[in-house]
Amino acid sequence: PVADQVVRIGVSGDGQMGTINGTEVVTGSTDTQGQYSAILTSGTTIGEARVRAELLVLDADGYRPVHEDQQVIDMIVPEVYLPFIMR
């Protein structure tokens, strides 16, 4: 892990599958331990959300990804159990 590296994290689905820190894509710098954290909040659609992380470097043309990883997360509807009341 390396500190002060620029990373970009995004989630598929136009916000319907979920958001990261309230948006589809976030960009930030790693901390002194070489880590960057963000909060994934589920959206309104059931299915597979693809979360992609990229390590970016700056060159003459701007920032470009040099490393990337992707994870698929199954977004499901949580089951809600309501109490049964008889009169």
mmCIF file of N, CA, C and O in Angstrom:
data_model
loop_
_atom_site.group_PDB
_atom_site.id
_atom_site.type_symbol
_atom_site.label_atom_id
_atom_site.label_comp_id
_atom_site.label_asym_id
_atom_site.label_seq_id
_atom_site.Cartn_x
_atom_site.Cartn_y
_atom_site.Cartn_z
ATOM 1 N N PRO A 1 0.831 -1.206 0.000
ATOM 2 C CA PRO A 1 0.000 0.000 0.000
ATOM 3 C C PRO A 1 0.871 1.265 0.000
ATOM 4 O O PRO A 1 1.876 1.322 0.681
ATOM 5 N N VAL A 2 0.431 2.247 -0.759
ATOM 6 C CA VAL A 2 1.173 3.498 -0.894
ATOM 7 C C VAL A 2 0.246 4.675 -0.591
ATOM 8 O O VAL A 2 -0.887 4.717 -1.062
ATOM 9 N N ALA A 3 0.746 5.622 0.170
ATOM 10 C CA ALA A 3 -0.045 6.805 0.533
ATOM 11 C C ALA A 3 -0.128 7.785 -0.632
ATOM 12 O O ALA A 3 0.714 7.782 -1.533
ATOM 13 N N ASP A 4 -1.150 8.615 -0.595
ATOM 14 C CA ASP A 4 -1.353 9.718 -1.544
ATOM 15 C C ASP A 4 -1.457 9.276 -3.004
ATOM 16 O O ASP A 4 -0.998 9.978 -3.904
ATOM 17 N N GLN A 5 -2.087 8.144 -3.244
ATOM 18 C CA GLN A 5 -2.357 7.685 -4.598
ATOM 19 C C GLN A 5 -3.799 8.023 -4.950
ATOM 20 O O GLN A 5 -4.693 7.896 -4.120
ATOM 21 N N VAL A 6 -4.039 8.435 -6.177
ATOM 22 C CA VAL A 6 -5.382 8.813 -6.603
ATOM 23 C C VAL A 6 -6.141 7.560 -7.039
ATOM 24 O O VAL A 6 -5.640 6.772 -7.843
ATOM 25 N N VAL A 7 -7.327 7.373 -6.475
ATOM 26 C CA VAL A 7 -8.165 6.226 -6.809
ATOM 27 C C VAL A 7 -9.552 6.717 -7.222
ATOM 28 O O VAL A 7 -9.991 7.793 -6.812
ATOM 29 N N ARG A 8 -10.196 5.910 -8.042
ATOM 30 C CA ARG A 8 -11.566 6.199 -8.467
ATOM 31 C C ARG A 8 -12.385 4.932 -8.260
ATOM 32 O O ARG A 8 -11.966 3.844 -8.655
ATOM 33 N N ILE A 9 -13.557 5.070 -7.633
ATOM 34 C CA ILE A 9 -14.445 3.936 -7.380
ATOM 35 C C ILE A 9 -15.817 4.282 -7.941
ATOM 36 O O ILE A 9 -16.335 5.376 -7.713
ATOM 37 N N GLY A 10 -16.405 3.347 -8.683
ATOM 38 C CA GLY A 10 -17.710 3.581 -9.271
ATOM 39 C C GLY A 10 -18.594 2.359 -9.173
ATOM 40 O O GLY A 10 -18.117 1.237 -9.013
ATOM 41 N N VAL A 11 -19.889 2.580 -9.264
ATOM 42 C CA VAL A 11 -20.865 1.495 -9.217
ATOM 43 C C VAL A 11 -21.756 1.598 -10.456
ATOM 44 O O VAL A 11 -22.103 2.692 -10.897
ATOM 45 N N SER A 12 -22.097 0.452 -11.037
ATOM 46 C CA SER A 12 -22.932 0.421 -12.241
ATOM 47 C C SER A 12 -24.388 0.708 -11.904
ATOM 48 O O SER A 12 -24.799 0.638 -10.753
ATOM 49 N N GLY A 13 -25.168 1.011 -12.940
ATOM 50 C CA GLY A 13 -26.612 1.081 -12.765
ATOM 51 C C GLY A 13 -27.231 2.450 -12.669
ATOM 52 O O GLY A 13 -28.372 2.581 -12.229
ATOM 53 N N ASP A 14 -26.532 3.504 -13.033
ATOM 54 C CA ASP A 14 -27.092 4.855 -13.012
ATOM 55 C C ASP A 14 -27.714 5.224 -11.667
ATOM 56 O O ASP A 14 -28.748 5.876 -11.605
ATOM 57 N N GLY A 15 -27.121 4.763 -10.590
ATOM 58 C CA GLY A 15 -27.619 5.077 -9.256
ATOM 59 C C GLY A 15 -28.743 4.182 -8.776
ATOM 60 O O GLY A 15 -29.071 4.170 -7.600
ATOM 61 N N GLN A 16 -29.358 3.407 -9.681
ATOM 62 C CA GLN A 16 -30.451 2.526 -9.280
ATOM 63 C C GLN A 16 -29.942 1.294 -8.536
ATOM 64 O O GLN A 16 -30.645 0.734 -7.710
ATOM 65 N N MET A 17 -28.721 0.853 -8.840
ATOM 66 C CA MET A 17 -28.142 -0.301 -8.151
ATOM 67 C C MET A 17 -27.524 0.105 -6.824
ATOM 68 O O MET A 17 -27.366 -0.711 -5.937
ATOM 69 N N GLY A 18 -27.172 1.364 -6.718
ATOM 70 C CA GLY A 18 -26.568 1.856 -5.495
ATOM 71 C C GLY A 18 -25.699 3.062 -5.785
ATOM 72 O O GLY A 18 -25.480 3.439 -6.930
ATOM 73 N N THR A 19 -25.205 3.664 -4.708
ATOM 74 C CA THR A 19 -24.317 4.810 -4.828
ATOM 75 C C THR A 19 -23.135 4.635 -3.890
ATOM 76 O O THR A 19 -23.201 3.873 -2.922
ATOM 77 N N ILE A 20 -22.083 5.343 -4.198
ATOM 78 C CA ILE A 20 -20.898 5.358 -3.344
ATOM 79 C C ILE A 20 -20.736 6.788 -2.849
ATOM 80 O O ILE A 20 -20.571 7.707 -3.650
ATOM 81 N N ASN A 21 -20.829 6.947 -1.558
ATOM 82 C CA ASN A 21 -20.794 8.282 -0.948
ATOM 83 C C ASN A 21 -21.818 9.212 -1.600
ATOM 84 O O ASN A 21 -21.565 10.390 -1.801
ATOM 85 N N GLY A 22 -22.980 8.649 -1.987
ATOM 86 C CA GLY A 22 -24.079 9.448 -2.513
ATOM 87 C C GLY A 22 -24.027 9.731 -4.001
ATOM 88 O O GLY A 22 -24.867 10.455 -4.520
ATOM 89 N N THR A 23 -23.053 9.167 -4.714
ATOM 90 C CA THR A 23 -22.932 9.408 -6.146
ATOM 91 C C THR A 23 -22.480 8.123 -6.844
ATOM 92 O O THR A 23 -22.177 7.139 -6.181
ATOM 93 N N GLU A 24 -22.466 8.123 -8.156
ATOM 94 C CA GLU A 24 -22.070 6.913 -8.885
ATOM 95 C C GLU A 24 -20.563 6.688 -8.894
ATOM 96 O O GLU A 24 -20.107 5.556 -8.943
ATOM 97 N N VAL A 25 -19.791 7.770 -8.878
ATOM 98 C CA VAL A 25 -18.332 7.672 -8.957
ATOM 99 C C VAL A 25 -17.710 8.633 -7.954
ATOM 100 O O VAL A 25 -18.133 9.789 -7.861
ATOM 101 N N VAL A 26 -16.718 8.151 -7.214
ATOM 102 C CA VAL A 26 -15.960 9.015 -6.307
ATOM 103 C C VAL A 26 -14.479 8.903 -6.660
ATOM 104 O O VAL A 26 -14.017 7.865 -7.123
ATOM 105 N N THR A 27 -13.775 9.986 -6.444
ATOM 106 C CA THR A 27 -12.335 10.019 -6.645
ATOM 107 C C THR A 27 -11.717 10.614 -5.394
ATOM 108 O O THR A 27 -12.236 11.576 -4.829
ATOM 109 N N GLY A 28 -10.620 10.013 -4.952
ATOM 110 C CA GLY A 28 -9.957 10.498 -3.756
ATOM 111 C C GLY A 28 -8.538 9.990 -3.690
ATOM 112 O O GLY A 28 -8.057 9.319 -4.604
ATOM 113 N N SER A 29 -7.871 10.304 -2.592
ATOM 114 C CA SER A 29 -6.485 9.890 -2.386
ATOM 115 C C SER A 29 -6.394 8.919 -1.227
ATOM 116 O O SER A 29 -7.137 9.032 -0.251
ATOM 117 N N THR A 30 -5.463 7.995 -1.330
ATOM 118 C CA THR A 30 -5.258 7.026 -0.260
ATOM 119 C C THR A 30 -4.657 7.719 0.964
ATOM 120 O O THR A 30 -3.983 8.745 0.851
ATOM 121 N N ASP A 31 -4.918 7.138 2.134
ATOM 122 C CA ASP A 31 -4.420 7.705 3.385
ATOM 123 C C ASP A 31 -2.972 7.250 3.638
ATOM 124 O O ASP A 31 -2.342 6.644 2.768
ATOM 125 N N THR A 32 -2.478 7.524 4.833
ATOM 126 C CA THR A 32 -1.085 7.178 5.152
ATOM 127 C C THR A 32 -0.832 5.675 5.148
ATOM 128 O O THR A 32 0.301 5.241 4.993
ATOM 129 N N GLN A 33 -1.896 4.865 5.303
ATOM 130 C CA GLN A 33 -1.764 3.408 5.220
ATOM 131 C C GLN A 33 -2.020 2.891 3.805
ATOM 132 O O GLN A 33 -2.060 1.691 3.569
ATOM 133 N N GLY A 34 -2.228 3.804 2.855
ATOM 134 C CA GLY A 34 -2.474 3.400 1.473
ATOM 135 C C GLY A 34 -3.888 2.915 1.227
ATOM 136 O O GLY A 34 -4.144 2.200 0.265
ATOM 137 N N GLN A 35 -4.827 3.330 2.069
ATOM 138 C CA GLN A 35 -6.213 2.883 1.941
ATOM 139 C C GLN A 35 -7.133 4.060 1.633
ATOM 140 O O GLN A 35 -6.865 5.193 2.019
ATOM 141 N N TYR A 36 -8.214 3.741 0.940
ATOM 142 C CA TYR A 36 -9.272 4.714 0.680
ATOM 143 C C TYR A 36 -10.582 4.005 0.966
ATOM 144 O O TYR A 36 -10.793 2.883 0.518
ATOM 145 N N SER A 37 -11.445 4.640 1.702
ATOM 146 C CA SER A 37 -12.718 3.996 2.017
ATOM 147 C C SER A 37 -13.876 4.882 1.594
ATOM 148 O O SER A 37 -13.763 6.107 1.575
ATOM 149 N N ALA A 38 -14.966 4.215 1.231
ATOM 150 C CA ALA A 38 -16.185 4.893 0.821
ATOM 151 C C ALA A 38 -17.355 4.005 1.225
ATOM 152 O O ALA A 38 -17.192 2.801 1.422
ATOM 153 N N ILE A 39 -18.529 4.592 1.319
ATOM 154 C CA ILE A 39 -19.719 3.846 1.745
ATOM 155 C C ILE A 39 -20.586 3.542 0.538
ATOM 156 O O ILE A 39 -20.988 4.445 -0.192
ATOM 157 N N LEU A 40 -20.874 2.251 0.339
ATOM 158 C CA LEU A 40 -21.787 1.804 -0.711
ATOM 159 C C LEU A 40 -23.174 1.689 -0.100
ATOM 160 O O LEU A 40 -23.380 0.981 0.884
ATOM 161 N N THR A 41 -24.124 2.405 -0.689
ATOM 162 C CA THR A 41 -25.516 2.348 -0.253
ATOM 163 C C THR A 41 -26.331 1.693 -1.354
ATOM 164 O O THR A 41 -26.234 2.092 -2.520
ATOM 165 N N SER A 42 -27.126 0.679 -0.998
ATOM 166 C CA SER A 42 -27.915 -0.025 -2.015
ATOM 167 C C SER A 42 -28.967 0.898 -2.598
ATOM 168 O O SER A 42 -29.455 1.818 -1.945
ATOM 169 N N GLY A 43 -29.312 0.618 -3.861
ATOM 170 C CA GLY A 43 -30.299 1.423 -4.561
ATOM 171 C C GLY A 43 -31.677 0.802 -4.517
ATOM 172 O O GLY A 43 -32.016 0.054 -3.592
ATOM 173 N N THR A 44 -32.464 1.068 -5.556
ATOM 174 C CA THR A 44 -33.849 0.618 -5.588
ATOM 175 C C THR A 44 -34.070 -0.573 -6.500
ATOM 176 O O THR A 44 -35.190 -1.051 -6.615
ATOM 177 N N THR A 45 -33.015 -1.048 -7.156
ATOM 178 C CA THR A 45 -33.139 -2.127 -8.118
ATOM 179 C C THR A 45 -32.476 -3.393 -7.598
ATOM 180 O O THR A 45 -31.398 -3.343 -7.018
ATOM 181 N N ILE A 46 -33.137 -4.522 -7.830
ATOM 182 C CA ILE A 46 -32.573 -5.829 -7.472
ATOM 183 C C ILE A 46 -31.711 -6.295 -8.634
ATOM 184 O O ILE A 46 -32.068 -6.133 -9.790
ATOM 185 N N GLY A 47 -30.575 -6.889 -8.318
ATOM 186 C CA GLY A 47 -29.701 -7.423 -9.372
ATOM 187 C C GLY A 47 -28.257 -7.353 -8.965
ATOM 188 O O GLY A 47 -27.923 -7.262 -7.790
ATOM 189 N N GLU A 48 -27.377 -7.416 -9.969
ATOM 190 C CA GLU A 48 -25.945 -7.392 -9.724
ATOM 191 C C GLU A 48 -25.395 -5.986 -9.919
ATOM 192 O O GLU A 48 -25.535 -5.398 -10.978
ATOM 193 N N ALA A 49 -24.774 -5.470 -8.889
ATOM 194 C CA ALA A 49 -24.093 -4.181 -8.978
ATOM 195 C C ALA A 49 -22.611 -4.463 -9.168
ATOM 196 O O ALA A 49 -22.017 -5.241 -8.430
ATOM 197 N N ARG A 50 -22.034 -3.848 -10.152
ATOM 198 C CA ARG A 50 -20.593 -3.989 -10.399
ATOM 199 C C ARG A 50 -19.893 -2.767 -9.816
ATOM 200 O O ARG A 50 -20.153 -1.641 -10.215
ATOM 201 N N VAL A 51 -19.011 -3.036 -8.863
ATOM 202 C CA VAL A 51 -18.239 -1.969 -8.232
ATOM 203 C C VAL A 51 -16.815 -2.080 -8.755
ATOM 204 O O VAL A 51 -16.193 -3.134 -8.677
ATOM 205 N N ARG A 52 -16.323 -0.971 -9.296
ATOM 206 C CA ARG A 52 -15.013 -0.967 -9.939
ATOM 207 C C ARG A 52 -14.117 0.053 -9.254
ATOM 208 O O ARG A 52 -14.538 1.178 -8.976
ATOM 209 N N ALA A 53 -12.880 -0.349 -8.987
ATOM 210 C CA ALA A 53 -11.888 0.540 -8.392
ATOM 211 C C ALA A 53 -10.702 0.656 -9.338
ATOM 212 O O ALA A 53 -10.268 -0.345 -9.919
ATOM 213 N N GLU A 54 -10.204 1.870 -9.485
ATOM 214 C CA GLU A 54 -9.066 2.115 -10.371
ATOM 215 C C GLU A 54 -8.010 2.942 -9.644
ATOM 216 O O GLU A 54 -8.339 3.871 -8.906
ATOM 217 N N LEU A 55 -6.765 2.603 -9.881
ATOM 218 C CA LEU A 55 -5.636 3.412 -9.432
ATOM 219 C C LEU A 55 -5.253 4.299 -10.612
ATOM 220 O O LEU A 55 -5.043 3.808 -11.723
ATOM 221 N N LEU A 56 -5.205 5.615 -10.381
ATOM 222 C CA LEU A 56 -4.970 6.561 -11.463
ATOM 223 C C LEU A 56 -3.580 7.189 -11.347
ATOM 224 O O LEU A 56 -3.086 7.401 -10.241
ATOM 225 N N VAL A 57 -2.983 7.480 -12.505
ATOM 226 C CA VAL A 57 -1.731 8.236 -12.537
ATOM 227 C C VAL A 57 -1.914 9.414 -13.491
ATOM 228 O O VAL A 57 -2.705 9.361 -14.431
ATOM 229 N N LEU A 58 -1.177 10.465 -13.234
ATOM 230 C CA LEU A 58 -1.244 11.659 -14.056
ATOM 231 C C LEU A 58 -0.123 11.627 -15.085
ATOM 232 O O LEU A 58 1.041 11.457 -14.748
ATOM 233 N N ASP A 59 -0.503 11.760 -16.347
ATOM 234 C CA ASP A 59 0.496 11.887 -17.411
ATOM 235 C C ASP A 59 0.151 13.111 -18.260
ATOM 236 O O ASP A 59 -0.691 13.923 -17.869
ATOM 237 N N ALA A 60 0.767 13.259 -19.412
ATOM 238 C CA ALA A 60 0.574 14.443 -20.251
ATOM 239 C C ALA A 60 -0.874 14.621 -20.708
ATOM 240 O O ALA A 60 -1.314 15.742 -20.959
ATOM 241 N N ASP A 61 -1.636 13.528 -20.796
ATOM 242 C CA ASP A 61 -3.024 13.591 -21.255
ATOM 243 C C ASP A 61 -4.034 13.671 -20.116
ATOM 244 O O ASP A 61 -5.233 13.638 -20.345
ATOM 245 N N GLY A 62 -3.579 13.719 -18.877
ATOM 246 C CA GLY A 62 -4.477 13.750 -17.728
ATOM 247 C C GLY A 62 -4.381 12.453 -16.945
ATOM 248 O O GLY A 62 -3.437 11.677 -17.108
ATOM 249 N N TYR A 63 -5.361 12.219 -16.100
ATOM 250 C CA TYR A 63 -5.355 10.995 -15.294
ATOM 251 C C TYR A 63 -5.781 9.795 -16.130
ATOM 252 O O TYR A 63 -6.712 9.888 -16.927
ATOM 253 N N ARG A 64 -5.091 8.685 -15.926
ATOM 254 C CA ARG A 64 -5.457 7.441 -16.611
ATOM 255 C C ARG A 64 -5.299 6.285 -15.634
ATOM 256 O O ARG A 64 -4.425 6.302 -14.761
ATOM 257 N N PRO A 65 -6.147 5.254 -15.760
ATOM 258 C CA PRO A 65 -6.039 4.096 -14.863
ATOM 259 C C PRO A 65 -4.844 3.225 -15.234
ATOM 260 O O PRO A 65 -4.582 2.992 -16.413
ATOM 261 N N VAL A 66 -4.116 2.779 -14.196
ATOM 262 C CA VAL A 66 -2.999 1.860 -14.419
ATOM 263 C C VAL A 66 -3.258 0.493 -13.783
ATOM 264 O O VAL A 66 -2.645 -0.486 -14.171
ATOM 265 N N HIS A 67 -4.137 0.459 -12.803
ATOM 266 C CA HIS A 67 -4.565 -0.803 -12.181
ATOM 267 C C HIS A 67 -6.056 -0.694 -11.921
ATOM 268 O O HIS A 67 -6.560 0.394 -11.615
ATOM 269 N N GLU A 68 -6.743 -1.828 -12.008
ATOM 270 C CA GLU A 68 -8.179 -1.814 -11.717
ATOM 271 C C GLU A 68 -8.611 -3.167 -11.180
ATOM 272 O O GLU A 68 -7.948 -4.184 -11.393
ATOM 273 N N ASP A 69 -9.720 -3.141 -10.477
ATOM 274 C CA ASP A 69 -10.332 -4.362 -9.966
ATOM 275 C C ASP A 69 -11.833 -4.136 -9.952
ATOM 276 O O ASP A 69 -12.307 -3.006 -9.874
ATOM 277 N N GLN A 70 -12.571 -5.229 -10.035
ATOM 278 C CA GLN A 70 -14.034 -5.146 -10.075
ATOM 279 C C GLN A 70 -14.616 -6.264 -9.231
ATOM 280 O O GLN A 70 -14.111 -7.377 -9.232
ATOM 281 N N GLN A 71 -15.675 -5.942 -8.514
ATOM 282 C CA GLN A 71 -16.406 -6.921 -7.718
ATOM 283 C C GLN A 71 -17.876 -6.831 -8.087
ATOM 284 O O GLN A 71 -18.390 -5.737 -8.340
ATOM 285 N N VAL A 72 -18.539 -7.977 -8.084
ATOM 286 C CA VAL A 72 -19.980 -8.023 -8.328
ATOM 287 C C VAL A 72 -20.664 -8.270 -6.992
ATOM 288 O O VAL A 72 -20.311 -9.207 -6.268
ATOM 289 N N ILE A 73 -21.630 -7.433 -6.684
ATOM 290 C CA ILE A 73 -22.372 -7.552 -5.431
ATOM 291 C C ILE A 73 -23.835 -7.779 -5.771
ATOM 292 O O ILE A 73 -24.428 -7.014 -6.540
ATOM 293 N N ASP A 74 -24.426 -8.831 -5.217
ATOM 294 C CA ASP A 74 -25.850 -9.109 -5.429
ATOM 295 C C ASP A 74 -26.682 -8.200 -4.543
ATOM 296 O O ASP A 74 -26.593 -8.266 -3.318
ATOM 297 N N MET A 75 -27.480 -7.357 -5.170
ATOM 298 C CA MET A 75 -28.381 -6.475 -4.434
ATOM 299 C C MET A 75 -29.728 -7.165 -4.359
ATOM 300 O O MET A 75 -30.351 -7.446 -5.381
ATOM 301 N N ILE A 76 -30.160 -7.457 -3.154
ATOM 302 C CA ILE A 76 -31.426 -8.159 -2.952
ATOM 303 C C ILE A 76 -32.332 -7.326 -2.064
ATOM 304 O O ILE A 76 -31.881 -6.433 -1.351
ATOM 305 N N VAL A 77 -33.610 -7.643 -2.117
ATOM 306 C CA VAL A 77 -34.574 -6.962 -1.252
ATOM 307 C C VAL A 77 -34.557 -7.651 0.113
ATOM 308 O O VAL A 77 -34.735 -8.866 0.198
ATOM 309 N N PRO A 78 -34.324 -6.892 1.156
ATOM 310 C CA PRO A 78 -34.364 -7.519 2.482
ATOM 311 C C PRO A 78 -35.782 -7.936 2.833
ATOM 312 O O PRO A 78 -36.745 -7.257 2.470
ATOM 313 N N GLU A 79 -35.891 -9.050 3.497
ATOM 314 C CA GLU A 79 -37.208 -9.511 3.923
ATOM 315 C C GLU A 79 -37.598 -8.778 5.201
ATOM 316 O O GLU A 79 -36.804 -8.649 6.121
ATOM 317 N N VAL A 80 -38.814 -8.312 5.213
ATOM 318 C CA VAL A 80 -39.311 -7.601 6.391
ATOM 319 C C VAL A 80 -40.424 -8.448 6.994
ATOM 320 O O VAL A 80 -41.373 -8.823 6.314
ATOM 321 N N TYR A 81 -40.292 -8.758 8.260
ATOM 322 C CA TYR A 81 -41.300 -9.548 8.948
ATOM 323 C C TYR A 81 -42.095 -8.638 9.876
ATOM 324 O O TYR A 81 -41.535 -8.007 10.770
ATOM 325 N N LEU A 82 -43.381 -8.561 9.611
ATOM 326 C CA LEU A 82 -44.250 -7.746 10.450
ATOM 327 C C LEU A 82 -44.987 -8.631 11.439
ATOM 328 O O LEU A 82 -45.251 -9.812 11.144
ATOM 329 N N PRO A 83 -45.338 -8.119 12.576
ATOM 330 C CA PRO A 83 -46.041 -8.941 13.536
ATOM 331 C C PRO A 83 -47.458 -9.273 13.051
ATOM 332 O O PRO A 83 -48.104 -8.467 12.382
ATOM 333 N N PHE A 84 -47.945 -10.445 13.395
ATOM 334 C CA PHE A 84 -49.287 -10.880 13.058
ATOM 335 C C PHE A 84 -50.182 -10.577 14.252
ATOM 336 O O PHE A 84 -49.924 -11.028 15.357
ATOM 337 N N ILE A 85 -51.222 -9.810 14.012
ATOM 338 C CA ILE A 85 -52.116 -9.411 15.110
ATOM 339 C C ILE A 85 -53.517 -9.945 14.803
ATOM 340 O O ILE A 85 -54.054 -9.706 13.724
ATOM 341 N N MET A 86 -54.110 -10.636 15.776
ATOM 342 C CA MET A 86 -55.498 -11.125 15.638
ATOM 343 C C MET A 86 -56.373 -10.382 16.620
ATOM 344 O O MET A 86 -55.983 -10.135 17.747
ATOM 345 N N ARG A 87 -57.589 -10.100 16.224
ATOM 346 C CA ARG A 87 -58.554 -9.471 17.132
ATOM 347 C C ARG A 87 -59.719 -10.381 17.318
ATOM 348 O O ARG A 87 -60.136 -11.118 16.542
#
